[in-house]
Each structure stands twice: as C-alpha cells, then as structure tokens.
Amino acid sequence: MRFLLSFLSQVKEDVVIFYKSDFIRLSEYSKNIGKWTRNYFLNKFSLNHRTHNSISIYEKNHELIRSTNKQISKKYEDNDAPLLDLYTFTISPYEILDIVHVYRQDELPSLQNSSTYNYQRPLNPNKLKKIRENLLTECDFIFPSNVLVILSKECKYMKDGDGNSCLYIPKKYGSISVIDGQHRLFSYADENVKLMIQDDCKIMVTAVYFRTDEQEIITKFSARVFIEINFLNTLWQGFGKN
C-alpha cells in the first residue's frame, strides 16, 4: 500500500482523469464538428498542438478596429472589474476553428443574482443543422451579428516590422474563447459546408481583451459578459412576441 501511494504521488502529474461526461461530450463533438474536435480532445490531456506562428489581423485585410481602456461593468459589486480593449474584425472561420475554445457550464462561475440565467450547452446539434442548411443553400449567406469572443493573455496588439498595427493571436487551442455565437461559428465546422463556400466566407468578430494577468478575474468577467448578453437576448425575444 505504501509503495502504491508513493508511486501515485510520483505519476499524478501525468495522469488525466477522463470522466464519462467528458467521453459523452467528446462523442457529441465528434458527431457535430468532425475533425475540428481534435484540439478539444488533445487539450483534455494537456497535449496542446501549437506552432510558432500566429494569426495576424490587420486593419487593411481584416477591417480591424480597436477601442481601448473600456470597462465591462460599473456596478459596485464589480469594483475589481479590469479595463479592457475591444476589437472588431472580419475573418474566415477556418482560420480560427482549430483554436477556439467553447466555455463549458462548469467553467463559468456563478455570479450574484444570475441564477435565473442558465448557461447553455456548448453546442446544440439542432441549431448547427439548421444554420448549415442556410449555408449550403445560400453560398453568399453572411451572419448579420458578430461572434463575441474573449482573447487570452497571450494575444498581443503591436506593430509589425513595417510599422503596421496588428493583433496577433497565437495558433494554440484556447487563444480565443467563445462567449456568444458558438453555433454561428461552428456551423462552418462541416466538410460539406467548407466544400460549398471554399475560402470566400467571412464572419464578423468582436473580441474582448481584459487588461489583467489574473485568470480568475478574466473568467469572472467572461461570465459577466455571457450573462448580460443572454439577458439582453431574452429581453429582445420577449419584445418580439408582444
């Protein structure tokens, strides 16, 4: 017994617990987004595939707009809210599908007065199917609303060698986390859709970069953004029914 405990203490850093729920989600992802499940799976075992390259987003090629030193919340209970930079740009979904992380329900913390709003399942097969039907029948189809994402701390805004301002996003799973619009984005994760629209498609993205190195703060206010977006969507849906 003592030997076993000693052995486990030595290897525990290399052991990954893979729950039944993880297997079920992985199976669902495999059915719904095919090969784009790969990096999600590798991430479960801390085997992130990463290259030394980055996605370079420029004003000219991607219609990049930057707004700095904004604040997501001015509520008293959010006195630790960090400043943020806000980016909007257009990009091919196939440039980011391999690195996008979709928040799970248990990754977003419960916030005060938020019990009314349930976090949705990361990917709903019926929603994906319905959106793909539009993509497969209308090659010029474009979504009128932006996909909302959170940028990781590794993303940088700086000038390149020619003095052009650029947003650099590492080609690593989790560099981008989707807060709203995951079904719009992952509807492109389909071989038939990709074959139909080739490389001509673009999506509009709004990206939030929190000016803090504390991951706990980033996660907390990612949840705040998620809740407020869903609250507004609920109000809009209610308005449409009246």
mmCIF file of C-alpha atoms in Angstrom:
data_model
loop_
_atom_site.group_PDB
_atom_site.id
_atom_site.type_symbol
_atom_site.label_atom_id
_atom_site.label_comp_id
_atom_site.label_asym_id
_atom_site.label_seq_id
_atom_site.Cartn_x
_atom_site.Cartn_y
_atom_site.Cartn_z
ATOM 1 C CA MET A 1 0.000 0.000 0.000
ATOM 2 C CA ARG A 2 2.808 2.370 0.911
ATOM 3 C CA PHE A 3 4.528 1.556 -2.376
ATOM 4 C CA LEU A 4 1.316 2.264 -4.302
ATOM 5 C CA LEU A 5 0.844 5.646 -2.630
ATOM 6 C CA SER A 6 4.457 6.532 -3.328
ATOM 7 C CA PHE A 7 4.051 5.523 -6.975
ATOM 8 C CA LEU A 8 0.857 7.538 -7.402
ATOM 9 C CA SER A 9 2.447 10.612 -5.870
ATOM 10 C CA GLN A 10 5.189 10.431 -8.497
ATOM 11 C CA VAL A 11 2.941 9.994 -11.533
ATOM 12 C CA LYS A 12 -0.114 12.023 -10.545
ATOM 13 C CA GLU A 13 1.018 14.981 -12.648
ATOM 14 C CA ASP A 14 0.962 12.752 -15.729
ATOM 15 C CA VAL A 15 -2.456 11.238 -15.008
ATOM 16 C CA VAL A 16 -5.540 12.832 -16.516
ATOM 17 C CA ILE A 17 -8.966 11.915 -15.202
ATOM 18 C CA PHE A 18 -11.335 11.342 -18.113
ATOM 19 C CA TYR A 19 -14.908 11.233 -16.828
ATOM 20 C CA LYS A 20 -17.894 9.640 -18.502
ATOM 21 C CA SER A 21 -19.284 13.126 -19.093
ATOM 22 C CA ASP A 22 -16.064 14.027 -20.935
ATOM 23 C CA PHE A 23 -16.451 10.985 -23.163
ATOM 24 C CA ILE A 24 -20.088 11.826 -23.908
ATOM 25 C CA ARG A 25 -19.218 15.427 -24.800
ATOM 26 C CA LEU A 26 -16.316 14.283 -26.940
ATOM 27 C CA SER A 27 -18.612 11.880 -28.784
ATOM 28 C CA GLU A 28 -21.137 14.677 -29.363
ATOM 29 C CA TYR A 29 -18.444 16.999 -30.655
ATOM 30 C CA SER A 30 -17.099 14.308 -32.960
ATOM 31 C CA LYS A 31 -20.535 13.795 -34.492
ATOM 32 C CA ASN A 32 -21.231 17.503 -34.897
ATOM 33 C CA ILE A 33 -17.913 19.112 -35.806
ATOM 34 C CA GLY A 34 -15.842 16.171 -37.075
ATOM 35 C CA LYS A 35 -12.098 16.754 -37.344
ATOM 36 C CA TRP A 36 -12.394 20.072 -35.515
ATOM 37 C CA THR A 37 -12.811 18.018 -32.331
ATOM 38 C CA ARG A 38 -9.107 17.155 -32.421
ATOM 39 C CA ASN A 39 -7.679 20.060 -30.422
ATOM 40 C CA TYR A 40 -10.520 19.918 -27.897
ATOM 41 C CA PHE A 41 -9.581 16.275 -27.289
ATOM 42 C CA LEU A 42 -5.845 16.948 -27.049
ATOM 43 C CA ASN A 43 -6.468 19.802 -24.640
ATOM 44 C CA LYS A 44 -8.191 17.395 -22.245
ATOM 45 C CA PHE A 45 -4.816 15.668 -21.895
ATOM 46 C CA SER A 46 -2.785 18.896 -21.862
ATOM 47 C CA LEU A 47 -1.400 17.988 -25.282
ATOM 48 C CA ASN A 48 -1.993 21.305 -26.962
ATOM 49 C CA HIS A 49 -0.744 21.470 -30.530
ATOM 50 C CA ARG A 50 0.981 24.772 -31.026
ATOM 51 C CA THR A 51 3.103 26.292 -33.757
ATOM 52 C CA HIS A 52 5.383 29.302 -33.601
ATOM 53 C CA ASN A 53 3.043 31.100 -35.989
ATOM 54 C CA SER A 54 0.283 33.494 -35.077
ATOM 55 C CA ILE A 55 -2.818 34.710 -36.842
ATOM 56 C CA SER A 56 -2.050 38.289 -37.859
ATOM 57 C CA ILE A 57 -5.085 40.569 -38.024
ATOM 58 C CA TYR A 58 -4.578 43.885 -39.812
ATOM 59 C CA GLU A 59 -6.756 46.927 -40.350
ATOM 60 C CA LYS A 60 -6.495 46.643 -44.139
ATOM 61 C CA ASN A 61 -7.114 42.925 -44.580
ATOM 62 C CA HIS A 62 -9.499 42.319 -41.705
ATOM 63 C CA GLU A 63 -11.184 45.712 -41.193
ATOM 64 C CA LEU A 64 -9.675 45.782 -37.702
ATOM 65 C CA ILE A 65 -10.983 48.432 -35.316
ATOM 66 C CA ARG A 66 -9.612 48.875 -31.792
ATOM 67 C CA SER A 67 -11.166 50.693 -28.841
ATOM 68 C CA THR A 68 -9.061 50.947 -25.676
ATOM 69 C CA ASN A 69 -9.485 51.361 -21.915
ATOM 70 C CA LYS A 70 -13.147 50.399 -21.731
ATOM 71 C CA GLN A 71 -14.956 48.849 -18.784
ATOM 72 C CA ILE A 72 -17.369 45.931 -18.831
ATOM 73 C CA SER A 73 -19.163 46.845 -15.628
ATOM 74 C CA LYS A 74 -19.541 49.829 -13.283
ATOM 75 C CA LYS A 75 -21.593 48.029 -10.673
ATOM 76 C CA TYR A 76 -20.469 48.440 -7.070
ATOM 77 C CA GLU A 77 -20.001 44.697 -6.563
ATOM 78 C CA ASP A 78 -17.730 44.647 -9.609
ATOM 79 C CA ASN A 79 -15.147 47.037 -8.192
ATOM 80 C CA ASP A 80 -12.427 44.654 -9.358
ATOM 81 C CA ALA A 81 -13.530 44.945 -12.986
ATOM 82 C CA PRO A 82 -10.430 45.385 -15.160
ATOM 83 C CA LEU A 83 -10.122 47.768 -18.058
ATOM 84 C CA LEU A 84 -10.385 46.125 -21.443
ATOM 85 C CA ASP A 85 -9.585 46.655 -25.088
ATOM 86 C CA LEU A 86 -12.282 45.923 -27.631
ATOM 87 C CA TYR A 87 -11.549 44.738 -31.166
ATOM 88 C CA THR A 88 -13.811 44.125 -34.130
ATOM 89 C CA PHE A 89 -12.663 42.436 -37.334
ATOM 90 C CA THR A 90 -13.691 40.095 -40.133
ATOM 91 C CA ILE A 91 -12.009 36.747 -40.643
ATOM 92 C CA SER A 92 -12.515 33.363 -42.276
ATOM 93 C CA PRO A 93 -13.957 30.939 -39.702
ATOM 94 C CA TYR A 94 -11.437 28.354 -40.906
ATOM 95 C CA GLU A 95 -8.593 30.493 -39.587
ATOM 96 C CA ILE A 96 -9.824 30.190 -36.003
ATOM 97 C CA LEU A 97 -11.894 26.987 -35.719
ATOM 98 C CA ASP A 98 -8.858 24.949 -34.633
ATOM 99 C CA ILE A 99 -8.004 27.261 -31.742
ATOM 100 C CA VAL A 100 -11.429 28.250 -30.444
ATOM 101 C CA HIS A 101 -12.448 27.088 -27.002
ATOM 102 C CA VAL A 102 -16.129 26.981 -26.070
ATOM 103 C CA TYR A 103 -16.822 27.567 -22.395
ATOM 104 C CA ARG A 104 -18.462 24.676 -20.562
ATOM 105 C CA GLN A 105 -21.100 25.330 -17.928
ATOM 106 C CA ASP A 106 -18.772 24.385 -15.075
ATOM 107 C CA GLU A 107 -16.021 26.721 -16.302
ATOM 108 C CA LEU A 108 -18.038 29.878 -15.787
ATOM 109 C CA PRO A 109 -18.533 30.858 -12.147
ATOM 110 C CA SER A 110 -21.966 31.528 -10.688
ATOM 111 C CA LEU A 111 -22.435 35.236 -10.139
ATOM 112 C CA GLN A 112 -24.739 37.027 -7.753
ATOM 113 C CA ASN A 113 -28.327 37.371 -8.995
ATOM 114 C CA SER A 114 -27.544 35.209 -12.021
ATOM 115 C CA SER A 115 -29.420 32.061 -11.066
ATOM 116 C CA THR A 116 -32.219 32.972 -13.468
ATOM 117 C CA TYR A 117 -29.972 32.580 -16.468
ATOM 118 C CA ASN A 118 -28.784 29.058 -17.217
ATOM 119 C CA TYR A 119 -25.617 28.552 -19.187
ATOM 120 C CA GLN A 120 -26.457 26.859 -22.453
ATOM 121 C CA ARG A 121 -24.904 23.662 -23.762
ATOM 122 C CA PRO A 122 -21.703 24.448 -25.659
ATOM 123 C CA LEU A 123 -23.022 23.069 -28.963
ATOM 124 C CA ASN A 124 -26.586 22.162 -29.835
ATOM 125 C CA PRO A 125 -26.844 19.707 -32.786
ATOM 126 C CA ASN A 126 -30.244 21.001 -33.905
ATOM 127 C CA LYS A 127 -29.017 24.599 -34.062
ATOM 128 C CA LEU A 128 -25.949 23.569 -36.034
ATOM 129 C CA LYS A 129 -28.070 21.593 -38.506
ATOM 130 C CA LYS A 130 -30.478 24.460 -39.100
ATOM 131 C CA ILE A 131 -27.719 27.010 -39.692
ATOM 132 C CA ARG A 132 -25.845 24.658 -42.016
ATOM 133 C CA GLU A 133 -28.960 24.310 -44.150
ATOM 134 C CA ASN A 134 -28.746 28.060 -44.820
ATOM 135 C CA LEU A 135 -25.027 27.893 -45.554
ATOM 136 C CA LEU A 136 -25.487 25.007 -48.000
ATOM 137 C CA THR A 137 -28.308 26.664 -49.934
ATOM 138 C CA GLU A 138 -27.014 30.262 -49.969
ATOM 139 C CA CYS A 139 -23.331 30.500 -50.879
ATOM 140 C CA ASP A 140 -23.353 34.267 -50.220
ATOM 141 C CA PHE A 141 -25.016 33.931 -46.825
ATOM 142 C CA ILE A 142 -23.473 36.006 -44.030
ATOM 143 C CA PHE A 143 -24.471 36.403 -40.408
ATOM 144 C CA PRO A 144 -25.579 39.970 -39.601
ATOM 145 C CA SER A 145 -24.327 39.817 -35.995
ATOM 146 C CA ASN A 146 -20.845 39.422 -34.542
ATOM 147 C CA VAL A 147 -19.424 36.396 -32.781
ATOM 148 C CA LEU A 148 -18.297 37.521 -29.323
ATOM 149 C CA VAL A 149 -15.013 36.118 -28.020
ATOM 150 C CA ILE A 150 -12.543 36.586 -25.190
ATOM 151 C CA LEU A 151 -8.862 36.867 -26.108
ATOM 152 C CA SER A 152 -6.304 35.024 -23.991
ATOM 153 C CA LYS A 153 -3.457 36.821 -22.210
ATOM 154 C CA GLU A 154 -1.097 35.592 -24.935
ATOM 155 C CA CYS A 155 -2.756 37.678 -27.629
ATOM 156 C CA LYS A 156 -0.884 40.889 -28.387
ATOM 157 C CA TYR A 157 -1.540 44.140 -30.198
ATOM 158 C CA MET A 158 1.659 45.614 -31.578
ATOM 159 C CA LYS A 159 3.389 46.893 -34.686
ATOM 160 C CA ASP A 160 4.975 44.572 -37.219
ATOM 161 C CA GLY A 161 8.348 45.065 -38.902
ATOM 162 C CA ASP A 162 6.852 47.590 -41.328
ATOM 163 C CA GLY A 163 5.247 49.674 -38.587
ATOM 164 C CA ASN A 164 1.696 48.427 -39.218
ATOM 165 C CA SER A 165 -0.503 47.839 -36.177
ATOM 166 C CA CYS A 166 -1.623 44.234 -35.866
ATOM 167 C CA LEU A 167 -3.473 41.947 -33.475
ATOM 168 C CA TYR A 168 -1.535 38.698 -33.015
ATOM 169 C CA ILE A 169 -3.448 35.589 -31.924
ATOM 170 C CA PRO A 170 -1.302 32.504 -31.182
ATOM 171 C CA LYS A 171 -2.194 29.344 -33.098
ATOM 172 C CA LYS A 172 -2.946 27.476 -29.899
ATOM 173 C CA TYR A 173 -6.186 25.947 -28.666
ATOM 174 C CA GLY A 174 -7.785 28.335 -26.180
ATOM 175 C CA SER A 175 -6.259 31.533 -27.552
ATOM 176 C CA ILE A 176 -9.873 32.508 -28.245
ATOM 177 C CA SER A 177 -12.876 31.578 -26.096
ATOM 178 C CA VAL A 178 -16.389 31.985 -27.470
ATOM 179 C CA ILE A 179 -18.918 33.739 -25.264
ATOM 180 C CA ASP A 180 -21.734 34.238 -27.761
ATOM 181 C CA GLY A 181 -22.221 32.925 -31.289
ATOM 182 C CA GLN A 182 -20.636 29.486 -30.995
ATOM 183 C CA HIS A 183 -23.313 27.951 -33.229
ATOM 184 C CA ARG A 184 -22.751 30.541 -35.935
ATOM 185 C CA LEU A 185 -19.030 29.842 -35.829
ATOM 186 C CA PHE A 186 -19.126 26.047 -35.587
ATOM 187 C CA SER A 187 -21.765 25.728 -38.269
ATOM 188 C CA TYR A 188 -18.773 26.081 -40.604
ATOM 189 C CA ALA A 189 -17.112 23.038 -38.994
ATOM 190 C CA ASP A 190 -18.526 20.721 -41.617
ATOM 191 C CA GLU A 191 -16.808 19.259 -44.680
ATOM 192 C CA ASN A 192 -19.825 19.813 -46.956
ATOM 193 C CA VAL A 193 -20.107 23.445 -45.894
ATOM 194 C CA LYS A 194 -16.386 24.011 -46.383
ATOM 195 C CA LEU A 195 -16.527 22.458 -49.852
ATOM 196 C CA MET A 196 -19.522 24.606 -50.764
ATOM 197 C CA ILE A 197 -18.201 28.000 -49.702
ATOM 198 C CA GLN A 198 -14.460 27.379 -50.143
ATOM 199 C CA ASP A 199 -12.348 30.242 -48.743
ATOM 200 C CA ASP A 200 -14.696 33.077 -49.627
ATOM 201 C CA CYS A 201 -16.640 33.241 -46.389
ATOM 202 C CA LYS A 202 -16.107 35.772 -43.634
ATOM 203 C CA ILE A 203 -17.586 36.204 -40.199
ATOM 204 C CA MET A 204 -17.622 39.315 -38.044
ATOM 205 C CA VAL A 205 -15.970 39.045 -34.651
ATOM 206 C CA THR A 206 -15.984 41.239 -31.562
ATOM 207 C CA ALA A 207 -13.059 40.368 -29.286
ATOM 208 C CA VAL A 208 -12.560 41.405 -25.672
ATOM 209 C CA TYR A 209 -9.075 41.617 -24.174
ATOM 210 C CA PHE A 210 -9.025 42.099 -20.401
ATOM 211 C CA ARG A 211 -6.090 44.140 -19.147
ATOM 212 C CA THR A 212 -5.150 41.826 -16.318
ATOM 213 C CA ASP A 213 -2.855 38.855 -15.801
ATOM 214 C CA GLU A 214 -5.209 37.211 -13.291
ATOM 215 C CA GLN A 215 -7.026 34.313 -14.957
ATOM 216 C CA GLU A 216 -9.631 34.237 -12.170
ATOM 217 C CA ILE A 217 -10.633 37.827 -12.969
ATOM 218 C CA ILE A 218 -10.750 37.079 -16.703
ATOM 219 C CA THR A 219 -13.013 34.073 -16.102
ATOM 220 C CA LYS A 220 -15.263 36.005 -13.726
ATOM 221 C CA PHE A 221 -15.907 38.824 -16.178
ATOM 222 C CA SER A 222 -16.199 36.448 -19.095
ATOM 223 C CA ALA A 223 -19.142 35.033 -17.162
ATOM 224 C CA ARG A 224 -20.465 38.552 -16.595
ATOM 225 C CA VAL A 225 -20.364 39.231 -20.335
ATOM 226 C CA PHE A 226 -22.102 35.916 -21.049
ATOM 227 C CA ILE A 227 -24.913 36.598 -18.579
ATOM 228 C CA GLU A 228 -25.575 40.137 -19.757
ATOM 229 C CA ILE A 229 -25.589 39.061 -23.419
ATOM 230 C CA ASN A 230 -28.134 36.323 -22.661
ATOM 231 C CA PHE A 231 -30.198 38.708 -20.565
ATOM 232 C CA LEU A 232 -30.410 41.146 -23.486
ATOM 233 C CA ASN A 233 -31.264 38.311 -25.873
ATOM 234 C CA THR A 234 -34.063 37.210 -23.549
ATOM 235 C CA LEU A 235 -35.468 40.744 -23.437
ATOM 236 C CA TRP A 236 -35.298 41.006 -27.232
ATOM 237 C CA GLN A 237 -37.092 37.691 -27.720
ATOM 238 C CA GLY A 238 -39.797 38.786 -25.296
ATOM 239 C CA PHE A 239 -40.179 42.081 -27.142
ATOM 240 C CA GLY A 240 -40.619 40.235 -30.439
ATOM 241 C CA LYS A 241 -43.513 38.196 -29.056
ATOM 242 C CA ASN A 242 -45.512 41.246 -27.974
#
